[in-house]
mmCIF file of C-alpha atoms in Angstrom:
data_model
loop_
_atom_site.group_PDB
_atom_site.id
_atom_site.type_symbol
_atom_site.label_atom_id
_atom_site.label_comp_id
_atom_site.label_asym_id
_atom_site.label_seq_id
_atom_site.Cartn_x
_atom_site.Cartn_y
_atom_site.Cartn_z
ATOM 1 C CA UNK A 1 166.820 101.839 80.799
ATOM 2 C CA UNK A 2 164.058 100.285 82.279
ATOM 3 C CA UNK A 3 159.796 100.776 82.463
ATOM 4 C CA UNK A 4 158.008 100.685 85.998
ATOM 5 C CA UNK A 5 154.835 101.082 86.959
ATOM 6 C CA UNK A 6 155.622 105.106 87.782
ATOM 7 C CA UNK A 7 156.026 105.596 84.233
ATOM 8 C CA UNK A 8 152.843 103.830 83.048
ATOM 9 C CA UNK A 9 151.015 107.825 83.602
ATOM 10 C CA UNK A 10 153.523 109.305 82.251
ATOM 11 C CA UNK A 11 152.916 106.887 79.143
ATOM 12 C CA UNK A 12 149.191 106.869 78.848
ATOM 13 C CA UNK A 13 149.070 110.717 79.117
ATOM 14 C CA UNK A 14 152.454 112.550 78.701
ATOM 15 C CA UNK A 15 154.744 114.269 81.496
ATOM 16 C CA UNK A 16 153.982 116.675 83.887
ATOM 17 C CA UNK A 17 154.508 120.176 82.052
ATOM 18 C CA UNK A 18 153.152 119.247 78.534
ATOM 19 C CA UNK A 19 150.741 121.077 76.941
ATOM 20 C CA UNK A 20 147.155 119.350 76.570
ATOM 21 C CA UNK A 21 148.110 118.736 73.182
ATOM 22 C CA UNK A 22 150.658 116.401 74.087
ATOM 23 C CA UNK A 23 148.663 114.926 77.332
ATOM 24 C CA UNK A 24 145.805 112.603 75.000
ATOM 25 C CA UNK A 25 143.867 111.061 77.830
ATOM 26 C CA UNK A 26 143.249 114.798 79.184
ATOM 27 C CA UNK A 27 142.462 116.192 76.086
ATOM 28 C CA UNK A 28 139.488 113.425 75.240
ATOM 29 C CA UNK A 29 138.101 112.712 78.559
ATOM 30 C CA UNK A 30 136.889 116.427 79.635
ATOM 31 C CA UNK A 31 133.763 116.450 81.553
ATOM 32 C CA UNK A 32 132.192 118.355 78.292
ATOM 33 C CA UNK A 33 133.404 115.529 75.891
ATOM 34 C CA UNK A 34 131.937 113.028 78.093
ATOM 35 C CA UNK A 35 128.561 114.703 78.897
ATOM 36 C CA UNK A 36 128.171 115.084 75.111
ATOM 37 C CA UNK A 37 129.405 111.695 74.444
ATOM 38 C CA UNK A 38 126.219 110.225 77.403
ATOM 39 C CA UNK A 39 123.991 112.502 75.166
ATOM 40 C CA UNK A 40 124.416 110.964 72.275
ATOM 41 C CA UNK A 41 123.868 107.561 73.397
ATOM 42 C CA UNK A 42 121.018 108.469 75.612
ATOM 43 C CA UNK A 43 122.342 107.683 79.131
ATOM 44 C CA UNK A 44 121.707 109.351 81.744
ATOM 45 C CA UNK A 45 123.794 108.375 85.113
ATOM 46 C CA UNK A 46 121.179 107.502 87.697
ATOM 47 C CA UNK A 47 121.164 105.148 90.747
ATOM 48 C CA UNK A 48 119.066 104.317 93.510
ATOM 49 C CA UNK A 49 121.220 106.757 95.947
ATOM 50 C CA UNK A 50 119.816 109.706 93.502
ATOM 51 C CA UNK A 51 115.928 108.965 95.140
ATOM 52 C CA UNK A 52 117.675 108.865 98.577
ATOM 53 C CA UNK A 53 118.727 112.441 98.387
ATOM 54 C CA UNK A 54 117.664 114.968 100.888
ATOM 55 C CA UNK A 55 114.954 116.408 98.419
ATOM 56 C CA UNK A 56 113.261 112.977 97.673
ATOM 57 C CA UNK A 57 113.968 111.031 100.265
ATOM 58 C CA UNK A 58 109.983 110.826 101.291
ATOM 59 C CA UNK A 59 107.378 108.522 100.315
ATOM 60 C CA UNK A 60 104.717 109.638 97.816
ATOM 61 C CA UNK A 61 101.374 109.369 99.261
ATOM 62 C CA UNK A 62 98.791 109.167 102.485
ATOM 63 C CA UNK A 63 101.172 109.270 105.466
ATOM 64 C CA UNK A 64 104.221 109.410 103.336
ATOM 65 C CA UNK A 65 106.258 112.452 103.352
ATOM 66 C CA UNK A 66 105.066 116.307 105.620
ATOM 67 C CA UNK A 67 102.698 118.508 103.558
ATOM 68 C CA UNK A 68 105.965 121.131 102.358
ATOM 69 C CA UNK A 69 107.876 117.152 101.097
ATOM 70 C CA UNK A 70 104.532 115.885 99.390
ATOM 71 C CA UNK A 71 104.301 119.426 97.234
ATOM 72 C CA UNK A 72 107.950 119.282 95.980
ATOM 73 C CA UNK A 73 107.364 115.280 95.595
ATOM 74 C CA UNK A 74 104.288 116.129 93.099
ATOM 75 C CA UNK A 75 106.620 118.908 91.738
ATOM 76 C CA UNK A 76 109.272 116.213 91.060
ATOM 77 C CA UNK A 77 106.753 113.442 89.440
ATOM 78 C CA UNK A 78 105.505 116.227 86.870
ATOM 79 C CA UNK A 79 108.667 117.340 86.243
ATOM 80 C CA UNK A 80 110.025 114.442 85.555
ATOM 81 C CA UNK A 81 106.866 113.170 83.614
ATOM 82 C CA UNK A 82 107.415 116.629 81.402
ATOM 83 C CA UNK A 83 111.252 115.551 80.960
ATOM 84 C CA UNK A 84 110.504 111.635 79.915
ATOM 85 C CA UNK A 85 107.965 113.264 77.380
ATOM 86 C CA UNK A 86 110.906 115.516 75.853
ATOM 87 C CA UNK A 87 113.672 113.228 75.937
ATOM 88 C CA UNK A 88 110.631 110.937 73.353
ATOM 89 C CA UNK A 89 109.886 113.636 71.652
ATOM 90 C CA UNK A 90 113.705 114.076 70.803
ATOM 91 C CA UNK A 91 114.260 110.658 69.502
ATOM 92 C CA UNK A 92 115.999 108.743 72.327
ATOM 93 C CA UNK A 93 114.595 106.091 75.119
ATOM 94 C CA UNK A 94 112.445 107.339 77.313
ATOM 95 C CA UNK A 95 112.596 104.594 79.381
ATOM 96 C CA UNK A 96 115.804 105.566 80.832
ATOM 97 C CA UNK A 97 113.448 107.518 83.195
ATOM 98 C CA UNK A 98 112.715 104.924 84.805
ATOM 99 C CA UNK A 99 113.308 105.915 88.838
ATOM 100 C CA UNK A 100 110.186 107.114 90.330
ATOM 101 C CA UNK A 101 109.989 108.566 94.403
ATOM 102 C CA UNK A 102 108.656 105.366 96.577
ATOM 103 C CA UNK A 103 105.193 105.364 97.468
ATOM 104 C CA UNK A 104 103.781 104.536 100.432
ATOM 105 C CA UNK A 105 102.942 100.819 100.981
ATOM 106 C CA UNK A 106 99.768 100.382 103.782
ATOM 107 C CA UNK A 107 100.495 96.364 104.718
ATOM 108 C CA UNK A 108 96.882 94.362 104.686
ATOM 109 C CA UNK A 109 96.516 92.482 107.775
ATOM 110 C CA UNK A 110 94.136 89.481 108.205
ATOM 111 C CA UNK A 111 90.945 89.852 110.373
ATOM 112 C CA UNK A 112 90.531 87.055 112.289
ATOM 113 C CA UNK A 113 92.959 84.036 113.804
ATOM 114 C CA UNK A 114 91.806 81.731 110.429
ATOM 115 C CA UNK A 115 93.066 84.819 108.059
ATOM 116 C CA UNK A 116 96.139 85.044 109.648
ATOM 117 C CA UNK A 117 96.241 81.490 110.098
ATOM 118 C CA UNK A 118 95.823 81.053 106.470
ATOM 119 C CA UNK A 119 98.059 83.793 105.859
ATOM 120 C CA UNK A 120 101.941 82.309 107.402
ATOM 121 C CA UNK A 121 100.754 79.065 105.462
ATOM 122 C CA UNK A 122 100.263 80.084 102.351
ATOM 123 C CA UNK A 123 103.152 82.440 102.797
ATOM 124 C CA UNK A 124 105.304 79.145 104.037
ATOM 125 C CA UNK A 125 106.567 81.709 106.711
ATOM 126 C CA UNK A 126 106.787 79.620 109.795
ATOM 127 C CA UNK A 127 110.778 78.318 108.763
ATOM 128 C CA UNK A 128 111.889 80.835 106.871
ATOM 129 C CA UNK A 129 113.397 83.703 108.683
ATOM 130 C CA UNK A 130 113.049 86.269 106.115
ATOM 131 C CA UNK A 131 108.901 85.821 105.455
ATOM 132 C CA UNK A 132 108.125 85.308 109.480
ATOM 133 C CA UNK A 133 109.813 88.334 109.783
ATOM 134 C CA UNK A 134 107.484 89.857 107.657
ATOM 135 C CA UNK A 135 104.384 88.082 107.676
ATOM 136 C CA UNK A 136 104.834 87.295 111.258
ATOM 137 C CA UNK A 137 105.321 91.037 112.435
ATOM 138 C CA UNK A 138 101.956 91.858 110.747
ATOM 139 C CA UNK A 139 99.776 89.406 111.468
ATOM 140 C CA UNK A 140 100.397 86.583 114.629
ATOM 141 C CA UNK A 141 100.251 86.313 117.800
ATOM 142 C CA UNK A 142 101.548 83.163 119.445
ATOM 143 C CA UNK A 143 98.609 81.005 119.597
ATOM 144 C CA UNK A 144 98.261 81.997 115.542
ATOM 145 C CA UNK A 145 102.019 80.824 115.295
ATOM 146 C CA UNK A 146 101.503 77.712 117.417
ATOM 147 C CA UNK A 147 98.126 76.791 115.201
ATOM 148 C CA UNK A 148 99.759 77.958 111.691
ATOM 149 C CA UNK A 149 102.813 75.516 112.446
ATOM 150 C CA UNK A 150 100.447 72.444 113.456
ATOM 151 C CA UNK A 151 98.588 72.847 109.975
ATOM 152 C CA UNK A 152 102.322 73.307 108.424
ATOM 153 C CA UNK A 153 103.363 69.639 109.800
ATOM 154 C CA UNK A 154 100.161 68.409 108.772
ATOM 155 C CA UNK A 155 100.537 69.616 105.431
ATOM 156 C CA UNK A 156 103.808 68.029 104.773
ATOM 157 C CA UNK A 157 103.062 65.106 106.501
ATOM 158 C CA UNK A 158 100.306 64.666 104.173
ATOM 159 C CA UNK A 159 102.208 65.697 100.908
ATOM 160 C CA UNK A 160 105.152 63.278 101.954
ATOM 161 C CA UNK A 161 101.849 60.464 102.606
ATOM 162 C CA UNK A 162 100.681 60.988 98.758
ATOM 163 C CA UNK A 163 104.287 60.921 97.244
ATOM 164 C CA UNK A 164 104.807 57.771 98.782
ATOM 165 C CA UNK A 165 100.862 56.534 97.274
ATOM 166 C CA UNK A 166 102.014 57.452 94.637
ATOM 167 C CA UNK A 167 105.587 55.957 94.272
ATOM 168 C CA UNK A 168 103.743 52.988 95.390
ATOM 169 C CA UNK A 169 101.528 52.984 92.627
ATOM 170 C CA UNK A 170 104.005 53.568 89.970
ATOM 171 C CA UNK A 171 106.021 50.723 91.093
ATOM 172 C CA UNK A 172 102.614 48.590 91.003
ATOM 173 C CA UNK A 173 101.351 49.420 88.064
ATOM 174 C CA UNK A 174 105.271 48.520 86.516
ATOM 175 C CA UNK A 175 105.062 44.761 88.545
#
């Protein structure tokens, strides 16, 4: 007689036919037993998907969600402020409560071609995809982009010019 991997179930939490008794993994893992057992440790299930339901999917806020979304939003925060005060007030974490609707986000863009000059160089935007994408959207025309990149090369040209001063003088001052 021999053991496959069919009989591994069979194993692990008896044959088809037995009573719960004699089927262990069924009789400990209910969805009571387990609800009781995230209770007691003070988890609570959450992920990001859970804010992307249909009911919160909005942003909080001016311009976020209609006027019906922005009443159940409020709802929702209070709620859930009321909820994070009980699960204290009972002894557990109540920083497991720690997923909150998004609120809207009003980007600040530059007046002016210096601002926005400033702006993609101090944001180091003008090689890296990700930040030109987002910076650059925002705030640049071409003429910004063409003026922003200029000041870029100078930049480095001039930080590359001092490191080598400086190597320069190291190696100097050790002669």
């Amino acid at each position: 007689m021999t053991l496959g991997n069919e009989d591994l179930a069979n194993i692990i939490n008896g044959f088809p036919g037995d009573s719960i008794d004699l089927r262990p993994f069924d009789k400990v893992f209910t969805q009571a037993n387990i609800k009781c057992w995230w209770e007691n440790v003070s988890f609570l299930p959450m992920t990001w998907n859970a804010a992307q339901d249909l009911k919160t999917r909005w942003e909080r806020g001016e311009g976020g969600a209609p006027e019906e979304g922005t009443e159940r939003l409020s709802m929702l925060v209070s709620n859930y402020k009321v909820g994070a005060k009980r699960v204290e007030e009972m002894g557990s974490n109540k920083n497991i409560l720690s997923l909150w609707p998004p609120l809207v986000l009003r980007s600040k863009i530059p007046e002016g071609e210096e601002a926005q000059i400033q702006a993609l160089v101090d944001g180091k935007a003008i090689n890296k995809t990700g930040a030109l994408f987002k910076l650059g959207l925002q705030v640049a025309n071409s003429r910004v982009m063409l003026k922003a990149n200029k000041r870029m090369l100078k930049l480095e040209q001039e930080a590359k010019a001092n490191k080598e001063r400086k190597k320069q003088k190291d190696s100097d001052e050790k002669d």
